[in-house]
Short mmCIF file of C-alpha atoms and ligand atoms in Angstrom, two decimals:
data_model
loop_
_atom_site.label_atom_id
_atom_site.label_comp_id
_atom_site.label_asym_id
_atom_site.label_seq_id
_atom_site.Cartn_x
_atom_site.Cartn_y
_atom_site.Cartn_z
CA MET A 15 -15.16 -21.13 19.57
CA SER A 16 -13.71 -18.16 17.70
CA SER A 17 -15.89 -15.27 18.82
CA MET A 18 -16.37 -13.61 22.19
CA ARG A 19 -18.64 -11.09 23.88
CA VAL A 20 -17.29 -7.53 24.09
CA VAL A 21 -18.65 -4.11 25.02
CA SER A 22 -17.73 -1.52 22.41
CA ILE A 23 -18.59 2.05 21.51
CA HIS A 24 -19.25 3.19 17.93
CA GLU A 25 -19.51 6.85 18.93
CA PHE A 26 -18.76 8.99 21.99
CA GLY A 27 -21.69 9.95 24.22
CA GLY A 28 -23.87 8.89 27.16
CA SER A 29 -23.61 5.43 28.72
CA ASP A 30 -26.19 4.18 26.17
CA VAL A 31 -23.42 4.12 23.52
CA LEU A 32 -21.91 1.08 25.30
CA ARG A 33 -22.97 -1.92 23.19
CA LEU A 34 -22.71 -5.61 24.01
CA GLU A 35 -21.74 -7.38 20.79
CA SER A 36 -19.51 -10.10 19.47
CA ALA A 37 -15.97 -9.89 18.08
CA PRO A 38 -13.29 -12.35 17.02
CA ILE A 39 -11.06 -13.70 19.80
CA PRO A 40 -7.64 -12.08 19.25
CA THR A 41 -4.46 -14.10 18.64
CA PRO A 42 -1.36 -13.40 20.76
CA GLY A 43 1.66 -12.21 18.77
CA GLU A 44 5.31 -12.34 19.75
CA GLY A 45 5.80 -11.46 23.42
CA GLU A 46 2.04 -11.47 24.05
CA VAL A 47 -0.39 -13.50 26.15
CA LEU A 48 -4.05 -14.26 25.42
CA VAL A 49 -5.88 -13.81 28.74
CA LYS A 50 -9.34 -15.16 29.52
CA VAL A 51 -10.78 -12.20 31.41
CA HIS A 52 -12.39 -12.96 34.77
CA ALA A 53 -12.73 -9.35 35.91
CA THR A 54 -12.08 -5.81 34.77
CA SER A 55 -12.90 -2.54 36.49
CA ILE A 56 -14.28 0.86 35.56
CA ASN A 57 -12.02 3.87 36.04
CA PRO A 58 -13.00 7.53 35.63
CA ILE A 59 -10.81 7.66 32.47
CA ASP A 60 -13.12 5.06 30.87
CA VAL A 61 -16.12 7.29 31.59
CA LYS A 62 -14.44 10.50 30.38
CA THR A 63 -13.23 8.80 27.19
CA ARG A 64 -16.66 7.30 26.46
CA GLU A 65 -18.11 10.81 26.86
CA GLY A 66 -15.66 12.20 24.28
CA SER A 67 -13.03 13.78 26.56
CA GLY A 68 -10.27 11.89 28.45
CA LEU A 69 -8.33 9.89 25.83
CA ALA A 70 -11.05 10.12 23.16
CA GLY A 71 -8.84 12.27 20.89
CA MET A 72 -6.40 9.36 20.57
CA TYR A 73 -9.07 6.91 19.36
CA LYS A 74 -11.54 9.06 17.42
CA ASP A 75 -10.25 7.70 14.10
CA GLN A 76 -10.35 4.08 15.33
CA LEU A 77 -14.08 3.78 16.20
CA PRO A 78 -15.62 1.37 17.05
CA VAL A 79 -13.36 0.73 20.05
CA ILE A 80 -13.45 -1.46 23.15
CA LEU A 81 -12.55 0.44 26.36
CA GLY A 82 -11.18 -0.85 29.68
CA TRP A 83 -7.64 -1.26 31.07
CA ASP A 84 -7.76 -3.41 34.18
CA VAL A 85 -7.66 -7.16 33.88
CA SER A 86 -7.47 -10.19 36.12
CA GLY A 87 -7.75 -13.57 34.45
CA VAL A 88 -6.08 -16.75 33.28
CA ALA A 89 -3.50 -17.13 30.52
CA GLU A 90 -5.23 -19.09 27.74
CA SER A 91 -2.22 -19.26 25.42
CA VAL A 92 1.10 -17.48 24.92
CA GLY A 93 2.77 -16.10 21.79
CA ALA A 94 6.28 -16.76 20.51
CA GLY A 95 9.08 -15.80 22.87
CA VAL A 96 7.01 -15.80 26.07
CA THR A 97 8.88 -17.96 28.55
CA ASP A 98 7.96 -16.46 31.93
CA LEU A 99 4.20 -17.04 31.75
CA LYS A 100 2.36 -20.14 30.57
CA GLU A 101 -1.14 -21.42 29.85
CA GLY A 102 -3.14 -21.63 33.08
CA ASP A 103 -1.25 -18.92 35.00
CA GLU A 104 -3.48 -16.50 36.92
CA VAL A 105 -2.40 -12.98 35.95
CA TYR A 106 -3.38 -9.35 36.43
CA GLY A 107 -2.32 -6.03 34.95
CA MET A 108 -3.11 -2.74 33.22
CA PRO A 109 -1.75 -3.38 29.74
CA ALA A 110 -1.14 -0.85 26.96
CA PHE A 111 -2.24 2.35 28.78
CA PRO A 112 -2.77 4.98 27.39
CA ALA A 113 -3.22 2.95 24.17
CA LEU A 114 -6.28 0.68 24.09
CA ALA A 115 -6.19 -2.48 26.21
CA LYS A 116 -9.78 -3.54 25.28
CA THR A 117 -10.56 -5.29 28.56
CA TYR A 118 -14.38 -5.05 28.30
CA ALA A 119 -14.18 -8.44 26.62
CA GLU A 120 -14.07 -12.14 27.37
CA TYR A 121 -10.47 -12.33 26.08
CA VAL A 122 -7.65 -9.79 25.75
CA VAL A 123 -4.18 -9.90 24.30
CA ALA A 124 -1.50 -8.18 26.41
CA LEU A 125 2.27 -7.93 26.42
CA ALA A 126 3.61 -10.51 28.85
CA ASN A 127 5.88 -7.91 30.47
CA GLN A 128 2.82 -5.80 31.35
CA LEU A 129 1.23 -8.66 33.32
CA ALA A 130 2.20 -10.21 36.64
CA ARG A 131 1.03 -13.25 38.60
CA LYS A 132 -2.18 -12.46 40.46
CA PRO A 133 -1.76 -12.12 44.26
CA LYS A 134 -2.63 -15.53 45.76
CA ASN A 135 -4.82 -14.08 48.49
CA LEU A 136 -7.10 -12.11 46.13
CA SER A 137 -10.05 -13.28 44.07
CA HIS A 138 -10.13 -12.26 40.40
CA THR A 139 -12.81 -9.72 41.33
CA GLU A 140 -10.45 -8.07 43.82
CA ALA A 141 -7.39 -8.33 41.56
CA GLY A 142 -9.35 -6.87 38.63
CA ALA A 143 -10.13 -3.80 40.76
CA LEU A 144 -6.51 -3.03 41.38
CA PRO A 145 -4.00 -2.49 38.60
CA LEU A 146 -4.72 1.04 37.31
CA VAL A 147 -5.41 2.62 40.70
CA ALA A 148 -2.68 0.73 42.56
CA LEU A 149 -0.03 1.47 39.92
CA THR A 150 -1.07 5.14 39.93
CA ALA A 151 -0.72 5.29 43.71
CA HIS A 152 2.57 3.35 43.75
CA GLN A 153 4.17 5.39 40.94
CA GLY A 154 3.05 8.69 42.52
CA LEU A 155 4.51 7.79 45.92
CA GLU A 156 7.74 6.63 44.25
CA ALA A 157 7.97 9.91 42.31
CA MET A 158 7.59 12.02 45.47
CA ASN A 159 9.83 9.58 47.36
CA LEU A 160 7.58 9.50 50.43
CA GLN A 161 9.59 8.55 53.52
CA ALA A 162 8.70 6.97 56.88
CA GLY A 163 7.75 9.64 59.42
CA GLU A 164 6.60 12.17 56.81
CA THR A 165 3.06 13.55 56.73
CA LEU A 166 0.99 13.09 53.56
CA LEU A 167 -2.36 14.73 52.78
CA VAL A 168 -4.48 12.61 50.41
CA HIS A 169 -7.44 14.21 48.63
CA ALA A 170 -10.31 11.82 47.79
CA ALA A 171 -8.81 9.22 50.12
CA ALA A 172 -11.88 6.95 49.83
CA GLY A 173 -11.79 6.74 46.02
CA GLY A 174 -10.14 4.19 43.78
CA VAL A 175 -6.69 5.78 43.72
CA GLY A 176 -7.02 7.38 47.17
CA HIS A 177 -7.71 4.15 49.08
CA MET A 178 -4.56 2.67 47.49
CA VAL A 179 -2.44 5.77 48.26
CA VAL A 180 -3.52 5.61 51.91
CA GLN A 181 -2.53 1.94 52.34
CA LEU A 182 0.75 2.25 50.42
CA ALA A 183 1.71 5.39 52.37
CA LYS A 184 0.96 3.66 55.68
CA ALA A 185 3.06 0.68 54.53
CA ARG A 186 5.94 3.17 54.02
CA GLY A 187 5.52 4.38 57.61
CA ALA A 188 4.06 7.80 56.78
CA LYS A 189 1.41 9.69 58.75
CA VAL A 190 -1.68 10.05 56.54
CA ILE A 191 -4.34 12.76 56.56
CA GLY A 192 -7.28 12.01 54.25
CA THR A 193 -10.28 13.94 52.94
CA ALA A 194 -13.71 12.39 52.34
CA SER A 195 -17.38 13.12 53.04
CA ALA A 196 -19.13 12.02 56.25
CA LYS A 197 -20.24 8.63 54.90
CA ASN A 198 -16.61 7.56 54.38
CA GLN A 199 -15.18 8.49 57.79
CA ASP A 200 -15.35 4.94 59.22
CA PHE A 201 -14.02 3.47 55.99
CA LEU A 202 -10.93 5.71 56.17
CA LYS A 203 -10.45 4.95 59.87
CA ASN A 204 -10.43 1.21 59.07
CA LEU A 205 -7.84 1.82 56.32
CA GLY A 206 -5.55 3.36 58.95
CA VAL A 207 -5.88 7.07 58.09
CA ASP A 208 -4.49 9.02 61.07
CA GLU A 209 -6.54 12.20 60.65
CA ILE A 210 -9.76 12.41 58.63
CA ILE A 211 -11.23 15.64 57.30
CA ASP A 212 -14.85 15.88 56.15
CA TYR A 213 -14.27 18.20 53.19
CA MET A 214 -17.98 19.05 53.06
CA THR A 215 -17.92 20.71 56.49
CA THR A 216 -14.26 21.60 57.13
CA PRO A 217 -11.97 23.42 54.68
CA PHE A 218 -8.78 21.32 54.92
CA GLU A 219 -6.56 24.40 55.12
CA SER A 220 -8.24 25.36 58.40
CA VAL A 221 -6.85 22.22 60.10
CA VAL A 222 -3.77 21.19 58.06
CA LYS A 223 -0.43 23.04 58.03
CA ASN A 224 3.13 22.33 56.90
CA VAL A 225 2.65 18.83 55.47
CA ASP A 226 5.57 17.21 53.66
CA ALA A 227 3.50 16.10 50.70
CA VAL A 228 0.07 16.13 49.05
CA PHE A 229 -1.33 13.39 46.78
CA ASP A 230 -4.14 15.09 44.90
CA CYS A 231 -6.82 12.92 43.28
CA VAL A 232 -9.34 15.78 42.84
CA GLY A 233 -7.66 18.68 41.02
CA GLY A 234 -9.09 22.15 40.28
CA GLU A 235 -9.53 24.45 43.25
CA VAL A 236 -8.75 21.60 45.68
CA GLN A 237 -5.28 21.51 44.17
CA THR A 238 -4.76 25.27 44.11
CA ARG A 239 -5.77 25.46 47.80
CA SER A 240 -3.31 22.67 48.63
CA PHE A 241 -0.18 24.76 48.04
CA ALA A 242 -0.85 26.77 51.20
CA VAL A 243 -0.73 23.65 53.43
CA LEU A 244 2.62 22.37 52.12
CA ARG A 245 5.88 23.19 53.87
CA SER A 246 8.49 25.01 51.83
CA GLY A 247 10.21 22.33 49.74
CA GLY A 248 7.17 20.02 50.04
CA ARG A 249 6.01 17.77 47.18
CA LEU A 250 2.72 17.72 45.27
CA VAL A 251 1.64 14.77 43.13
CA SER A 252 -1.13 15.63 40.70
CA ILE A 253 -2.94 12.93 38.71
CA THR A 254 -5.44 15.36 37.21
CA GLY A 255 -3.24 17.84 35.32
CA LYS A 256 -0.21 20.07 35.49
CA PRO A 257 0.21 21.96 38.79
CA LEU A 258 0.10 25.72 38.25
CA GLU A 259 3.59 27.12 37.61
CA GLU A 260 3.05 30.39 39.51
CA LEU A 261 1.88 28.55 42.66
CA VAL A 262 4.77 26.06 42.41
CA LYS A 263 7.20 29.01 42.45
CA LYS A 264 5.37 31.09 45.04
CA HIS A 265 5.21 28.23 47.59
CA ASN A 266 8.54 26.59 46.68
CA VAL A 267 6.87 23.23 45.97
CA LEU A 268 8.26 20.29 44.01
CA PRO A 269 5.49 19.27 41.53
CA PHE A 270 4.92 15.83 39.96
CA GLN A 271 2.38 15.44 37.19
CA GLN A 272 1.76 11.70 36.92
CA LEU A 273 0.34 9.58 34.11
CA VAL A 274 0.20 5.92 35.08
CA LYS A 275 2.42 3.52 33.12
CA PRO A 276 1.93 -0.22 32.60
CA GLY A 277 4.63 -2.66 33.68
CA ARG A 278 5.33 -5.86 35.57
CA ALA A 279 7.83 -4.47 38.12
CA GLY A 280 5.29 -2.22 39.83
CA LEU A 281 2.69 -5.01 39.86
CA GLU A 282 5.19 -7.37 41.50
CA THR A 283 5.92 -4.82 44.24
CA LEU A 284 2.17 -4.51 44.80
CA THR A 285 1.74 -8.30 44.86
CA GLN A 286 4.30 -8.56 47.68
CA LEU A 287 2.51 -5.92 49.75
CA ILE A 288 -0.86 -7.53 49.09
CA GLU A 289 0.35 -11.02 49.98
CA ALA A 290 1.93 -9.57 53.17
CA GLY A 291 -1.55 -8.29 54.09
CA LYS A 292 -0.56 -4.60 53.91
CA VAL A 293 -2.78 -3.60 50.98
CA LYS A 294 -6.26 -4.73 49.97
CA PRO A 295 -8.67 -3.34 47.39
CA PHE A 296 -12.20 -2.45 48.43
CA VAL A 297 -14.85 -3.43 45.88
CA SER A 298 -18.06 -1.52 46.50
CA GLN A 299 -20.13 -3.04 43.68
CA THR A 300 -19.90 -5.58 40.86
CA PHE A 301 -21.72 -5.75 37.52
CA GLY A 302 -21.87 -8.21 34.61
CA LEU A 303 -20.62 -7.46 31.09
CA SER A 304 -24.20 -6.73 30.00
CA ASP A 305 -24.44 -3.98 32.66
CA VAL A 306 -21.29 -1.97 31.88
CA ALA A 307 -23.50 1.09 31.21
CA LYS A 308 -24.85 0.94 34.78
CA ALA A 309 -21.31 0.59 36.09
CA HIS A 310 -20.27 3.68 34.08
CA ASP A 311 -23.19 5.68 35.47
CA LEU A 312 -22.14 4.77 39.01
CA VAL A 313 -18.46 5.70 38.50
CA GLY A 314 -19.59 8.88 36.72
CA THR A 315 -21.14 10.15 39.99
CA GLY A 316 -17.60 10.75 41.29
CA HIS A 317 -18.58 9.38 44.70
CA VAL A 318 -17.76 5.67 44.58
CA ARG A 319 -16.02 4.17 47.62
CA GLY A 320 -13.07 2.05 46.43
CA LYS A 321 -13.81 0.35 43.11
CA VAL A 322 -16.55 -0.80 40.75
CA VAL A 323 -15.76 -4.14 39.09
CA VAL A 324 -17.14 -5.91 36.04
CA GLN A 325 -17.18 -9.69 36.46
CA VAL A 326 -16.72 -11.18 33.02
CA ALA A 327 -16.30 -14.91 33.70
CA SER A 328 -17.43 -16.74 36.83
N1 LIG B 408 -2.99 10.57 35.80
C1 LIG B 408 -3.27 9.28 35.98
O1 LIG B 408 -2.49 8.41 35.62
C2 LIG B 408 -4.56 8.91 36.67
C3 LIG B 408 -4.73 7.60 37.13
C4 LIG B 408 -5.90 7.29 37.82
C5 LIG B 408 -6.88 8.25 38.01
N2 LIG B 408 -6.69 9.50 37.51
C6 LIG B 408 -7.71 10.56 37.73
O2 LIG B 408 -7.72 10.85 39.12
C7 LIG B 408 -9.03 11.15 39.56
C8 LIG B 408 -9.41 10.21 40.71
O3 LIG B 408 -9.50 8.87 40.23
P1 LIG B 408 -10.19 7.75 41.12
O4 LIG B 408 -10.19 6.48 40.35
O5 LIG B 408 -9.64 7.74 42.48
O6 LIG B 408 -11.68 8.35 41.17
P2 LIG B 408 -12.95 7.85 41.97
O7 LIG B 408 -12.71 6.50 42.56
O8 LIG B 408 -14.13 8.01 41.09
O9 LIG B 408 -13.08 8.93 43.17
C9 LIG B 408 -14.23 8.88 43.93
C10 LIG B 408 -13.96 9.46 45.30
O10 LIG B 408 -13.71 10.86 45.22
C11 LIG B 408 -14.14 11.44 46.45
N3 LIG B 408 -14.33 12.89 46.24
C12 LIG B 408 -15.07 13.49 45.28
N4 LIG B 408 -14.94 14.84 45.40
C13 LIG B 408 -14.10 15.08 46.44
C14 LIG B 408 -13.57 16.25 47.07
N5 LIG B 408 -13.88 17.47 46.62
N6 LIG B 408 -12.73 16.10 48.10
C15 LIG B 408 -12.39 14.87 48.57
N7 LIG B 408 -12.88 13.72 48.04
C16 LIG B 408 -13.71 13.83 46.99
C17 LIG B 408 -15.39 10.68 46.78
O11 LIG B 408 -15.55 10.68 48.18
P3 LIG B 408 -16.97 11.14 48.81
O12 LIG B 408 -18.00 10.22 48.19
O13 LIG B 408 -16.78 10.96 50.27
O14 LIG B 408 -17.19 12.56 48.35
C18 LIG B 408 -15.12 9.27 46.25
O15 LIG B 408 -14.73 8.35 47.25
C19 LIG B 408 -9.92 11.04 38.32
O16 LIG B 408 -10.03 12.31 37.73
C20 LIG B 408 -9.12 10.12 37.40
O17 LIG B 408 -9.43 10.28 36.03
C21 LIG B 408 -5.55 9.85 36.84
#
């Protein structure tokens, strides 16, 4: 067998541009692993890029392209120089980002040092949900250096990144305040959120004051309103763009604009927390490779709880 099923786009546009077709199975080069993909997930960046924003500018001259960054699967073969992973190992990761990882496919090639062994207590479906959102959450909390006993406000706490931030912050011993709509209040309670704000009925600044840090997964006016609830010297992690300079100065806030990076070290830290039972992904819905368009439409609503996963192999 030398060809595989992939989902590619030949142009940017609506979810109908996602096409199931066949492509040659790639060959791993030096330092690389060929992974048989069991699961990948859909992130908002996939949707934005497919629509022509997000990272589309980077790939517009490379069309057709295969999107997708998350992967959980089994090493099929390894390239020259790979000694720490071998055929048959169960692995997960978010290779290549922000370059193309091409995980909407039955096989992907990834750098070995951007993969880690899959947590033993997770299925491929769960592990495939994790890498991009969990690395984003982990790297953001590391950047702001969140400490035990501090109070963190998390915007969009029920979303892909947010539900990871909440669990990782609780594992660090922080107090967590989270925003979500009414339907997600019980979900956040079960994740261990200490104080839950229904952002549809309660402006967060009417009930939150002097927090040590904010992890913002929404951006726009939610972010500009967040400066007023931070203590002087507090930290703001933004994953949606650069925090406004004049507000940073006015409120004496330490800003962190994060873009997630691939890498094994972060994945290994996450694996330890997952295997210790401190962190678990929530998968709200799964789709097959032939239904990636439906999965994009769902993520595009901006109101998914946890993650949407594409199961590629059974
Ligand atoms: N810079 C980076 O490296 C990086 C990495 C990952 C993600 N991102 C970006 O970060 C954003 C979040 O990503 P994600 O994967 O977490 O998205 P997501 O899973 O699609 O977020 C969905 C969640 O957002 C909540 N939500 C929507 N509007 C809200 C509001 N005004 N206040 C509070 N909650 C709200 C929804 O809760 P309700 O249904 O209850 O409203 C839902 O649970 C996206 O823009 C994504 O592109 C950036």
